Amino acid sequence: QVQLIESGGGLVQTGGSMTLSCTASGRTGSIYVVAWFRQAPGKEREFVAAVDWFGDSNTHYAASVKGRFTISRDKAKNTVTLRMNNLNAEDTAVYYCAADSDDDGSYYPHPSAPQSEIVYDYWGQGTQVTVSS
């Protein structure tokens, strides 16, 4: 089993930056992909970014955040970081960290897999990000 804890959320001004961290514990050696999702009020949870945990560190981004957000891994610290820049109101949401531990979320051989919520086996409790204007 894997436990995920998010941190770093809070209130930020439009145009500002914020860094979220996801710390994994437990059977971290079983993780293949770690992703960030977000859910705004009244909307479905949506993919934000993902990074391969097992093997290489290929990254994947939703079109809405590409160029603004950067996801990275630090396996030594069992953490995945999401650096968010140039935030706007559309980024306001609860951000969740998720981990795939059975390899159905791996980019290879299916590039779309990391974007799918259903492939992730473990989820954190979420951290609120509010972008104010």
mmCIF file of N, CA and C in Angstrom:
data_model
loop_
_atom_site.group_PDB
_atom_site.id
_atom_site.type_symbol
_atom_site.label_atom_id
_atom_site.label_comp_id
_atom_site.label_asym_id
_atom_site.label_seq_id
_atom_site.Cartn_x
_atom_site.Cartn_y
_atom_site.Cartn_z
ATOM 1 N N GLN A 1 0.827 -1.168 0.000
ATOM 2 C CA GLN A 1 0.000 0.000 0.000
ATOM 3 C C GLN A 1 0.879 1.241 0.000
ATOM 4 N N VAL A 2 0.282 2.315 -0.460
ATOM 5 C CA VAL A 2 0.969 3.588 -0.564
ATOM 6 C C VAL A 2 0.114 4.655 0.094
ATOM 7 N N GLN A 3 0.766 5.509 0.836
ATOM 8 C CA GLN A 3 0.101 6.656 1.419
ATOM 9 C C GLN A 3 0.670 7.920 0.788
ATOM 10 N N LEU A 4 -0.213 8.845 0.471
ATOM 11 C CA LEU A 4 0.179 10.085 -0.177
ATOM 12 C C LEU A 4 -0.328 11.260 0.635
ATOM 13 N N ILE A 5 0.535 12.222 0.842
ATOM 14 C CA ILE A 5 0.168 13.419 1.568
ATOM 15 C C ILE A 5 0.587 14.634 0.759
ATOM 16 N N GLU A 6 -0.376 15.483 0.479
ATOM 17 C CA GLU A 6 -0.105 16.713 -0.244
ATOM 18 C C GLU A 6 0.150 17.846 0.735
ATOM 19 N N SER A 7 0.938 18.789 0.287
ATOM 20 C CA SER A 7 1.189 19.976 1.081
ATOM 21 C C SER A 7 1.518 21.129 0.147
ATOM 22 N N GLY A 8 1.413 22.325 0.670
ATOM 23 C CA GLY A 8 1.801 23.503 -0.081
ATOM 24 C C GLY A 8 0.667 24.343 -0.611
ATOM 25 N N GLY A 9 -0.555 23.882 -0.451
ATOM 26 C CA GLY A 9 -1.684 24.647 -0.942
ATOM 27 C C GLY A 9 -1.940 25.885 -0.110
ATOM 28 N N GLY A 10 -2.802 26.723 -0.633
ATOM 29 C CA GLY A 10 -3.144 27.946 0.062
ATOM 30 C C GLY A 10 -3.699 28.976 -0.880
ATOM 31 N N LEU A 11 -3.566 30.210 -0.490
ATOM 32 C CA LEU A 11 -4.083 31.336 -1.251
ATOM 33 C C LEU A 11 -2.947 32.036 -1.973
ATOM 34 N N VAL A 12 -3.176 32.320 -3.236
ATOM 35 C CA VAL A 12 -2.163 32.992 -4.043
ATOM 36 C C VAL A 12 -2.843 33.990 -4.966
ATOM 37 N N GLN A 13 -2.143 35.046 -5.285
ATOM 38 C CA GLN A 13 -2.688 36.065 -6.171
ATOM 39 C C GLN A 13 -2.600 35.642 -7.629
ATOM 40 N N THR A 14 -3.497 36.161 -8.427
ATOM 41 C CA THR A 14 -3.426 35.927 -9.858
ATOM 42 C C THR A 14 -2.058 36.340 -10.387
ATOM 43 N N GLY A 15 -1.482 35.468 -11.179
ATOM 44 C CA GLY A 15 -0.151 35.719 -11.702
ATOM 45 C C GLY A 15 0.965 35.216 -10.818
ATOM 46 N N GLY A 16 0.619 34.780 -9.637
ATOM 47 C CA GLY A 16 1.611 34.307 -8.703
ATOM 48 C C GLY A 16 1.982 32.859 -8.919
ATOM 49 N N SER A 17 2.805 32.372 -8.027
ATOM 50 C CA SER A 17 3.307 31.012 -8.114
ATOM 51 C C SER A 17 3.093 30.280 -6.807
ATOM 52 N N MET A 18 3.053 28.981 -6.902
ATOM 53 C CA MET A 18 2.884 28.141 -5.735
ATOM 54 C C MET A 18 3.465 26.775 -6.048
ATOM 55 N N THR A 19 4.009 26.151 -5.034
ATOM 56 C CA THR A 19 4.576 24.829 -5.189
ATOM 57 C C THR A 19 3.849 23.847 -4.296
ATOM 58 N N LEU A 20 3.377 22.778 -4.892
ATOM 59 C CA LEU A 20 2.733 21.702 -4.158
ATOM 60 C C LEU A 20 3.683 20.520 -4.075
ATOM 61 N N SER A 21 3.614 19.829 -2.969
ATOM 62 C CA SER A 21 4.435 18.644 -2.789
ATOM 63 C C SER A 21 3.565 17.459 -2.430
ATOM 64 N N CYS A 22 3.954 16.324 -2.926
ATOM 65 C CA CYS A 22 3.302 15.067 -2.607
ATOM 66 C C CYS A 22 4.362 14.133 -2.055
ATOM 67 N N THR A 23 4.167 13.725 -0.838
ATOM 68 C CA THR A 23 5.108 12.817 -0.196
ATOM 69 C C THR A 23 4.485 11.439 -0.085
ATOM 70 N N ALA A 24 5.186 10.458 -0.580
ATOM 71 C CA ALA A 24 4.697 9.091 -0.574
ATOM 72 C C ALA A 24 5.394 8.274 0.495
ATOM 73 N N SER A 25 4.656 7.380 1.081
ATOM 74 C CA SER A 25 5.216 6.458 2.053
ATOM 75 C C SER A 25 4.603 5.087 1.835
ATOM 76 N N GLY A 26 5.133 4.115 2.513
ATOM 77 C CA GLY A 26 4.680 2.757 2.315
ATOM 78 C C GLY A 26 5.487 2.084 1.220
ATOM 79 N N ARG A 27 4.793 1.371 0.363
ATOM 80 C CA ARG A 27 5.457 0.629 -0.697
ATOM 81 C C ARG A 27 5.737 1.526 -1.893
ATOM 82 N N THR A 28 6.602 2.476 -1.690
ATOM 83 C CA THR A 28 6.919 3.416 -2.768
ATOM 84 C C THR A 28 7.628 2.747 -3.929
ATOM 85 N N GLY A 29 8.253 1.621 -3.669
ATOM 86 C CA GLY A 29 8.916 0.903 -4.739
ATOM 87 C C GLY A 29 7.966 0.328 -5.763
ATOM 88 N N SER A 30 6.694 0.267 -5.431
ATOM 89 C CA SER A 30 5.703 -0.268 -6.352
ATOM 90 C C SER A 30 5.104 0.791 -7.272
ATOM 91 N N ILE A 31 5.451 2.034 -7.084
ATOM 92 C CA ILE A 31 4.842 3.123 -7.842
ATOM 93 C C ILE A 31 5.418 3.199 -9.250
ATOM 94 N N TYR A 32 4.536 3.353 -10.209
ATOM 95 C CA TYR A 32 4.931 3.541 -11.598
ATOM 96 C C TYR A 32 4.775 4.976 -12.058
ATOM 97 N N VAL A 33 3.677 5.597 -11.679
ATOM 98 C CA VAL A 33 3.381 6.950 -12.112
ATOM 99 C C VAL A 33 2.782 7.719 -10.945
ATOM 100 N N VAL A 34 3.173 8.961 -10.817
ATOM 101 C CA VAL A 34 2.555 9.857 -9.852
ATOM 102 C C VAL A 34 1.974 11.037 -10.613
ATOM 103 N N ALA A 35 0.767 11.395 -10.277
ATOM 104 C CA ALA A 35 0.075 12.444 -11.000
ATOM 105 C C ALA A 35 -0.572 13.431 -10.052
ATOM 106 N N TRP A 36 -0.843 14.583 -10.592
ATOM 107 C CA TRP A 36 -1.659 15.581 -9.923
ATOM 108 C C TRP A 36 -2.958 15.757 -10.692
ATOM 109 N N PHE A 37 -4.033 15.721 -9.967
ATOM 110 C CA PHE A 37 -5.346 16.038 -10.491
ATOM 111 C C PHE A 37 -5.905 17.210 -9.699
ATOM 112 N N ARG A 38 -6.927 17.815 -10.231
ATOM 113 C CA ARG A 38 -7.579 18.888 -9.499
ATOM 114 C C ARG A 38 -9.070 18.849 -9.758
ATOM 115 N N GLN A 39 -9.795 19.381 -8.804
ATOM 116 C CA GLN A 39 -11.239 19.420 -8.928
ATOM 117 C C GLN A 39 -11.744 20.752 -8.401
ATOM 118 N N ALA A 40 -12.363 21.499 -9.280
ATOM 119 C CA ALA A 40 -12.971 22.759 -8.912
ATOM 120 C C ALA A 40 -14.432 22.527 -8.553
ATOM 121 N N PRO A 41 -15.023 23.416 -7.775
ATOM 122 C CA PRO A 41 -16.434 23.262 -7.405
ATOM 123 C C PRO A 41 -17.325 23.130 -8.631
ATOM 124 N N GLY A 42 -18.176 22.123 -8.615
ATOM 125 C CA GLY A 42 -19.105 21.919 -9.703
ATOM 126 C C GLY A 42 -18.512 21.290 -10.941
ATOM 127 N N LYS A 43 -17.260 20.930 -10.898
ATOM 128 C CA LYS A 43 -16.610 20.330 -12.049
ATOM 129 C C LYS A 43 -16.056 18.965 -11.707
ATOM 130 N N GLU A 44 -15.838 18.189 -12.743
ATOM 131 C CA GLU A 44 -15.236 16.884 -12.554
ATOM 132 C C GLU A 44 -13.748 17.030 -12.290
ATOM 133 N N ARG A 45 -13.214 16.035 -11.638
ATOM 134 C CA ARG A 45 -11.787 16.027 -11.407
ATOM 135 C C ARG A 45 -11.058 15.899 -12.738
ATOM 136 N N GLU A 46 -10.031 16.692 -12.911
ATOM 137 C CA GLU A 46 -9.316 16.707 -14.172
ATOM 138 C C GLU A 46 -7.825 16.512 -13.972
ATOM 139 N N PHE A 47 -7.225 15.964 -14.975
ATOM 140 C CA PHE A 47 -5.801 15.723 -14.971
ATOM 141 C C PHE A 47 -5.025 17.020 -15.061
ATOM 142 N N VAL A 48 -3.933 17.086 -14.330
ATOM 143 C CA VAL A 48 -3.067 18.252 -14.361
ATOM 144 C C VAL A 48 -1.698 17.892 -14.934
ATOM 145 N N ALA A 49 -1.038 16.953 -14.298
ATOM 146 C CA ALA A 49 0.302 16.582 -14.722
ATOM 147 C C ALA A 49 0.658 15.237 -14.132
ATOM 148 N N ALA A 50 1.607 14.571 -14.744
ATOM 149 C CA ALA A 50 2.069 13.284 -14.250
ATOM 150 C C ALA A 50 3.549 13.132 -14.531
ATOM 151 N N VAL A 51 4.190 12.329 -13.734
ATOM 152 C CA VAL A 51 5.594 12.019 -13.929
ATOM 153 C C VAL A 51 5.792 10.535 -13.701
ATOM 154 N N ASP A 52 6.574 9.927 -14.566
ATOM 155 C CA ASP A 52 6.913 8.528 -14.365
ATOM 156 C C ASP A 52 7.775 8.381 -13.128
ATOM 157 N N TRP A 53 7.452 7.427 -12.325
ATOM 158 C CA TRP A 53 8.197 7.170 -11.100
ATOM 159 C C TRP A 53 9.149 6.009 -11.268
ATOM 160 N N PHE A 54 8.664 4.970 -11.875
ATOM 161 C CA PHE A 54 9.474 3.808 -12.146
ATOM 162 C C PHE A 54 10.216 4.021 -13.462
ATOM 163 N N GLY A 55 11.523 3.871 -13.415
ATOM 164 C CA GLY A 55 12.317 4.035 -14.616
ATOM 165 C C GLY A 55 12.631 5.492 -14.884
ATOM 166 N N ASP A 56 12.277 5.942 -16.071
ATOM 167 C CA ASP A 56 12.572 7.310 -16.439
ATOM 168 C C ASP A 56 11.625 8.281 -15.751
ATOM 169 N N SER A 57 11.824 9.540 -16.006
ATOM 170 C CA SER A 57 11.026 10.588 -15.379
ATOM 171 C C SER A 57 10.283 11.410 -16.418
ATOM 172 N N ASN A 58 9.737 10.737 -17.413
ATOM 173 C CA ASN A 58 8.938 11.427 -18.418
ATOM 174 C C ASN A 58 7.781 12.153 -17.756
ATOM 175 N N THR A 59 7.498 13.313 -18.249
ATOM 176 C CA THR A 59 6.424 14.123 -17.699
ATOM 177 C C THR A 59 5.322 14.330 -18.720
ATOM 178 N N HIS A 60 4.140 14.586 -18.207
ATOM 179 C CA HIS A 60 2.958 14.756 -19.037
ATOM 180 C C HIS A 60 2.112 15.873 -18.428
ATOM 181 N N TYR A 61 1.553 16.702 -19.292
ATOM 182 C CA TYR A 61 0.815 17.856 -18.812
ATOM 183 C C TYR A 61 -0.491 18.029 -19.554
ATOM 184 N N ALA A 62 -1.471 18.493 -18.829
ATOM 185 C CA ALA A 62 -2.690 18.932 -19.474
ATOM 186 C C ALA A 62 -2.405 20.199 -20.267
ATOM 187 N N ALA A 63 -3.124 20.372 -21.353
ATOM 188 C CA ALA A 63 -2.898 21.531 -22.196
ATOM 189 C C ALA A 63 -3.091 22.839 -21.437
ATOM 190 N N SER A 64 -3.987 22.830 -20.478
ATOM 191 C CA SER A 64 -4.298 24.041 -19.745
ATOM 192 C C SER A 64 -3.172 24.511 -18.831
ATOM 193 N N VAL A 65 -2.243 23.630 -18.523
ATOM 194 C CA VAL A 65 -1.171 23.992 -17.603
ATOM 195 C C VAL A 65 0.210 23.889 -18.225
ATOM 196 N N LYS A 66 0.292 23.317 -19.394
ATOM 197 C CA LYS A 66 1.591 23.147 -20.029
ATOM 198 C C LYS A 66 2.241 24.502 -20.258
ATOM 199 N N GLY A 67 3.493 24.584 -19.875
ATOM 200 C CA GLY A 67 4.212 25.836 -19.979
ATOM 201 C C GLY A 67 4.145 26.670 -18.724
ATOM 202 N N ARG A 68 3.198 26.375 -17.853
ATOM 203 C CA ARG A 68 3.056 27.101 -16.593
ATOM 204 C C ARG A 68 3.414 26.235 -15.388
ATOM 205 N N PHE A 69 3.076 24.969 -15.473
ATOM 206 C CA PHE A 69 3.319 24.048 -14.370
ATOM 207 C C PHE A 69 4.471 23.125 -14.714
ATOM 208 N N THR A 70 5.203 22.744 -13.706
ATOM 209 C CA THR A 70 6.290 21.799 -13.871
ATOM 210 C C THR A 70 6.192 20.732 -12.793
ATOM 211 N N ILE A 71 6.172 19.487 -13.224
ATOM 212 C CA ILE A 71 6.144 18.384 -12.280
ATOM 213 C C ILE A 71 7.507 17.713 -12.281
ATOM 214 N N SER A 72 7.947 17.333 -11.115
ATOM 215 C CA SER A 72 9.235 16.678 -10.997
ATOM 216 C C SER A 72 9.199 15.676 -9.859
ATOM 217 N N ARG A 73 10.110 14.745 -9.907
ATOM 218 C CA ARG A 73 10.172 13.723 -8.874
ATOM 219 C C ARG A 73 11.518 13.768 -8.154
ATOM 220 N N ASP A 74 11.503 13.340 -6.934
ATOM 221 C CA ASP A 74 12.711 13.155 -6.154
ATOM 222 C C ASP A 74 12.530 11.846 -5.415
ATOM 223 N N LYS A 75 13.003 10.781 -6.024
ATOM 224 C CA LYS A 75 12.775 9.468 -5.454
ATOM 225 C C LYS A 75 13.492 9.283 -4.123
ATOM 226 N N ALA A 76 14.619 9.953 -3.959
ATOM 227 C CA ALA A 76 15.340 9.852 -2.703
ATOM 228 C C ALA A 76 14.514 10.382 -1.545
ATOM 229 N N LYS A 77 13.692 11.381 -1.820
ATOM 230 C CA LYS A 77 12.841 11.973 -0.794
ATOM 231 C C LYS A 77 11.414 11.464 -0.862
ATOM 232 N N ASN A 78 11.146 10.585 -1.811
ATOM 233 C CA ASN A 78 9.797 10.053 -2.020
ATOM 234 C C ASN A 78 8.781 11.168 -2.232
ATOM 235 N N THR A 79 9.180 12.150 -3.009
ATOM 236 C CA THR A 79 8.309 13.289 -3.234
ATOM 237 C C THR A 79 8.150 13.592 -4.712
ATOM 238 N N VAL A 80 7.002 14.146 -5.017
ATOM 239 C CA VAL A 80 6.726 14.713 -6.326
ATOM 240 C C VAL A 80 6.284 16.145 -6.107
ATOM 241 N N THR A 81 6.874 17.030 -6.865
ATOM 242 C CA THR A 81 6.610 18.444 -6.710
ATOM 243 C C THR A 81 5.905 18.993 -7.943
ATOM 244 N N LEU A 82 4.942 19.835 -7.711
ATOM 245 C CA LEU A 82 4.259 20.536 -8.788
ATOM 246 C C LEU A 82 4.492 22.026 -8.596
ATOM 247 N N ARG A 83 5.294 22.589 -9.460
ATOM 248 C CA ARG A 83 5.550 24.015 -9.435
ATOM 249 C C ARG A 83 4.564 24.694 -10.369
ATOM 250 N N MET A 84 3.794 25.595 -9.833
ATOM 251 C CA MET A 84 2.749 26.258 -10.576
ATOM 252 C C MET A 84 3.084 27.735 -10.710
ATOM 253 N N ASN A 85 3.165 28.184 -11.934
ATOM 254 C CA ASN A 85 3.478 29.581 -12.217
ATOM 255 C C ASN A 85 2.335 30.245 -12.963
ATOM 256 N N ASN A 86 2.324 31.559 -12.908
ATOM 257 C CA ASN A 86 1.330 32.355 -13.625
ATOM 258 C C ASN A 86 -0.082 31.838 -13.382
ATOM 259 N N LEU A 87 -0.413 31.705 -12.134
ATOM 260 C CA LEU A 87 -1.709 31.152 -11.768
ATOM 261 C C LEU A 87 -2.845 32.112 -12.098
ATOM 262 N N ASN A 88 -3.973 31.529 -12.432
ATOM 263 C CA ASN A 88 -5.168 32.309 -12.699
ATOM 264 C C ASN A 88 -6.354 31.655 -12.018
ATOM 265 N N ALA A 89 -7.500 32.282 -12.146
ATOM 266 C CA ALA A 89 -8.683 31.810 -11.444
ATOM 267 C C ALA A 89 -9.079 30.399 -11.844
ATOM 268 N N GLU A 90 -8.778 30.014 -13.062
ATOM 269 C CA GLU A 90 -9.120 28.673 -13.525
ATOM 270 C C GLU A 90 -8.318 27.593 -12.817
ATOM 271 N N ASP A 91 -7.272 27.993 -12.129
ATOM 272 C CA ASP A 91 -6.456 27.036 -11.397
ATOM 273 C C ASP A 91 -6.964 26.783 -9.989
ATOM 274 N N THR A 92 -7.952 27.528 -9.564
ATOM 275 C CA THR A 92 -8.517 27.324 -8.239
ATOM 276 C C THR A 92 -9.204 25.972 -8.170
ATOM 277 N N ALA A 93 -8.774 25.150 -7.249
ATOM 278 C CA ALA A 93 -9.308 23.798 -7.130
ATOM 279 C C ALA A 93 -8.657 23.114 -5.948
ATOM 280 N N VAL A 94 -9.200 21.969 -5.607
ATOM 281 C CA VAL A 94 -8.511 21.067 -4.702
ATOM 282 C C VAL A 94 -7.592 20.200 -5.545
ATOM 283 N N TYR A 95 -6.351 20.175 -5.184
ATOM 284 C CA TYR A 95 -5.363 19.419 -5.931
ATOM 285 C C TYR A 95 -5.060 18.119 -5.211
ATOM 286 N N TYR A 96 -5.110 17.045 -5.966
ATOM 287 C CA TYR A 96 -4.893 15.713 -5.425
ATOM 288 C C TYR A 96 -3.670 15.067 -6.042
ATOM 289 N N CYS A 97 -2.934 14.406 -5.219
ATOM 290 C CA CYS A 97 -1.834 13.578 -5.673
ATOM 291 C C CYS A 97 -2.331 12.146 -5.810
ATOM 292 N N ALA A 98 -1.907 11.465 -6.850
ATOM 293 C CA ALA A 98 -2.336 10.101 -7.091
ATOM 294 C C ALA A 98 -1.166 9.263 -7.569
ATOM 295 N N ALA A 99 -1.211 7.991 -7.247
ATOM 296 C CA ALA A 99 -0.144 7.085 -7.623
ATOM 297 C C ALA A 99 -0.707 5.836 -8.276
ATOM 298 N N ASP A 100 -0.059 5.429 -9.336
ATOM 299 C CA ASP A 100 -0.378 4.179 -10.010
ATOM 300 C C ASP A 100 0.603 3.121 -9.553
ATOM 301 N N SER A 101 0.080 2.045 -9.035
ATOM 302 C CA SER A 101 0.935 0.985 -8.514
ATOM 303 C C SER A 101 0.753 -0.353 -9.210
ATOM 304 N N ASP A 102 0.005 -0.389 -10.291
ATOM 305 C CA ASP A 102 -0.147 -1.636 -11.036
ATOM 306 C C ASP A 102 0.185 -1.486 -12.510
ATOM 307 N N ASP A 103 0.771 -0.363 -12.873
ATOM 308 C CA ASP A 103 1.323 -0.089 -14.190
ATOM 309 C C ASP A 103 0.287 0.154 -15.276
ATOM 310 N N ASP A 104 -0.975 0.241 -14.935
ATOM 311 C CA ASP A 104 -1.950 0.543 -15.974
ATOM 312 C C ASP A 104 -1.964 2.022 -16.325
ATOM 313 N N GLY A 105 -1.256 2.837 -15.533
ATOM 314 C CA GLY A 105 -1.181 4.256 -15.828
ATOM 315 C C GLY A 105 0.079 4.691 -16.549
ATOM 316 N N SER A 106 0.913 3.759 -16.889
ATOM 317 C CA SER A 106 2.179 4.096 -17.524
ATOM 318 C C SER A 106 1.981 4.676 -18.917
ATOM 319 N N TYR A 107 2.830 5.632 -19.232
ATOM 320 C CA TYR A 107 2.779 6.258 -20.543
ATOM 321 C C TYR A 107 3.043 5.253 -21.654
ATOM 322 N N TYR A 108 3.952 4.367 -21.418
ATOM 323 C CA TYR A 108 4.226 3.312 -22.387
ATOM 324 C C TYR A 108 3.533 2.038 -21.957
ATOM 325 N N PRO A 109 2.780 1.404 -22.847
ATOM 326 C CA PRO A 109 2.642 1.662 -24.286
ATOM 327 C C PRO A 109 1.447 2.529 -24.664
ATOM 328 N N HIS A 110 0.745 3.081 -23.679
ATOM 329 C CA HIS A 110 -0.437 3.876 -23.963
ATOM 330 C C HIS A 110 -0.226 5.297 -23.466
ATOM 331 N N PRO A 111 0.094 6.208 -24.365
ATOM 332 C CA PRO A 111 0.420 7.587 -23.952
ATOM 333 C C PRO A 111 -0.687 8.315 -23.220
ATOM 334 N N SER A 112 -1.922 7.934 -23.435
ATOM 335 C CA SER A 112 -3.018 8.625 -22.773
ATOM 336 C C SER A 112 -3.291 8.105 -21.366
ATOM 337 N N ALA A 113 -2.704 6.999 -21.005
ATOM 338 C CA ALA A 113 -3.016 6.370 -19.729
ATOM 339 C C ALA A 113 -2.784 7.268 -18.513
ATOM 340 N N PRO A 114 -1.690 8.008 -18.436
ATOM 341 C CA PRO A 114 -1.470 8.829 -17.234
ATOM 342 C C PRO A 114 -2.511 9.913 -17.023
ATOM 343 N N GLN A 115 -3.279 10.239 -18.034
ATOM 344 C CA GLN A 115 -4.291 11.277 -17.922
ATOM 345 C C GLN A 115 -5.605 10.766 -17.350
ATOM 346 N N SER A 116 -5.726 9.475 -17.237
ATOM 347 C CA SER A 116 -6.978 8.867 -16.825
ATOM 348 C C SER A 116 -7.027 8.687 -15.317
ATOM 349 N N GLU A 117 -8.035 9.240 -14.713
ATOM 350 C CA GLU A 117 -8.192 9.146 -13.267
ATOM 351 C C GLU A 117 -8.298 7.710 -12.783
ATOM 352 N N ILE A 118 -8.921 6.861 -13.585
ATOM 353 C CA ILE A 118 -9.240 5.524 -13.129
ATOM 354 C C ILE A 118 -8.025 4.618 -13.005
ATOM 355 N N VAL A 119 -6.899 4.991 -13.578
ATOM 356 C CA VAL A 119 -5.728 4.125 -13.509
ATOM 357 C C VAL A 119 -4.986 4.256 -12.186
ATOM 358 N N TYR A 120 -5.300 5.264 -11.424
ATOM 359 C CA TYR A 120 -4.556 5.507 -10.192
ATOM 360 C C TYR A 120 -5.155 4.748 -9.022
ATOM 361 N N ASP A 121 -4.276 4.191 -8.244
ATOM 362 C CA ASP A 121 -4.671 3.271 -7.196
ATOM 363 C C ASP A 121 -4.686 3.884 -5.806
ATOM 364 N N TYR A 122 -3.948 4.949 -5.626
ATOM 365 C CA TYR A 122 -3.871 5.609 -4.338
ATOM 366 C C TYR A 122 -4.017 7.106 -4.513
ATOM 367 N N TRP A 123 -4.680 7.701 -3.568
ATOM 368 C CA TRP A 123 -4.963 9.128 -3.621
ATOM 369 C C TRP A 123 -4.685 9.791 -2.285
ATOM 370 N N GLY A 124 -4.192 11.011 -2.355
ATOM 371 C CA GLY A 124 -4.058 11.803 -1.164
ATOM 372 C C GLY A 124 -5.369 12.477 -0.819
ATOM 373 N N GLN A 125 -5.365 13.192 0.278
ATOM 374 C CA GLN A 125 -6.573 13.858 0.747
ATOM 375 C C GLN A 125 -6.863 15.156 0.008
ATOM 376 N N GLY A 126 -5.883 15.688 -0.662
ATOM 377 C CA GLY A 126 -6.062 16.909 -1.412
ATOM 378 C C GLY A 126 -5.612 18.132 -0.649
ATOM 379 N N THR A 127 -5.240 19.143 -1.385
ATOM 380 C CA THR A 127 -4.870 20.418 -0.801
ATOM 381 C C THR A 127 -5.499 21.532 -1.623
ATOM 382 N N GLN A 128 -6.077 22.486 -0.938
ATOM 383 C CA GLN A 128 -6.805 23.552 -1.606
ATOM 384 C C GLN A 128 -5.851 24.604 -2.149
ATOM 385 N N VAL A 129 -6.060 24.960 -3.397
ATOM 386 C CA VAL A 129 -5.355 26.071 -4.015
ATOM 387 C C VAL A 129 -6.401 27.089 -4.444
ATOM 388 N N THR A 130 -6.272 28.281 -3.938
ATOM 389 C CA THR A 130 -7.198 29.344 -4.281
ATOM 390 C C THR A 130 -6.425 30.503 -4.882
ATOM 391 N N VAL A 131 -6.808 30.867 -6.083
ATOM 392 C CA VAL A 131 -6.169 31.969 -6.781
ATOM 393 C C VAL A 131 -7.123 33.150 -6.737
ATOM 394 N N SER A 132 -6.692 34.204 -6.116
ATOM 395 C CA SER A 132 -7.528 35.375 -5.944
ATOM 396 C C SER A 132 -7.148 36.458 -6.935
ATOM 397 N N SER A 133 -8.114 37.271 -7.260
ATOM 398 C CA SER A 133 -7.894 38.380 -8.176
ATOM 399 C C SER A 133 -8.005 39.715 -7.480
#
